[in-house]
Amino acid sequence: MTDEHLTDDVDQPLPGSVPYEAPYTPLFDASVRTAIYVVCAIAGVILSVAAPVAIAAHAPEWATILLSAMAGAIPTVAAAFGVAYNPSRKV
């Protein structure tokens, strides 16, 4: 095996050809994102516990499906407000 097979990086852009990216600027203020994060975290925990409890309590099928769907949608709601990991974020 030759060294050219170990370091074959022809699919990588040259350093000078990478386009400039503007710094990340979130749409919502930090306090709004924090509030959404806290609300979604609390709602996620409550709904994740409520769904199996509803199943165990023999609740109507529509209720258990609704609780499960809402628990699954919580991360999407948080992400819609920009409450997500972003590698461009400066602390």
XYZ file of N, CA and C in Angstrom, residues 12 24 30 46 48-49 61 69 71 89:
30
model
N -11.599 17.205 -0.830
C -11.622 18.293 0.142
C -11.295 19.612 -0.561
N -22.788 33.330 13.185
C -24.160 32.920 13.493
C -24.841 33.971 14.356
N -31.487 35.719 23.697
C -31.010 34.653 24.583
C -32.006 34.343 25.694
N -42.497 15.863 31.745
C -43.877 15.573 32.160
C -44.572 14.669 31.146
N -43.204 12.736 28.863
C -42.555 11.429 28.764
C -42.964 10.503 29.902
N -43.330 11.065 31.023
C -43.831 10.258 32.143
C -45.332 10.024 31.991
N -57.335 5.376 23.960
C -56.221 5.268 23.008
C -55.821 6.623 22.456
N -47.279 11.725 21.074
C -46.941 12.633 19.975
C -46.433 13.968 20.501
N -44.957 14.476 23.392
C -43.630 14.256 23.971
C -42.574 14.190 22.871
N -21.643 28.989 17.689
C -22.017 29.863 18.804
C -20.796 30.234 19.641
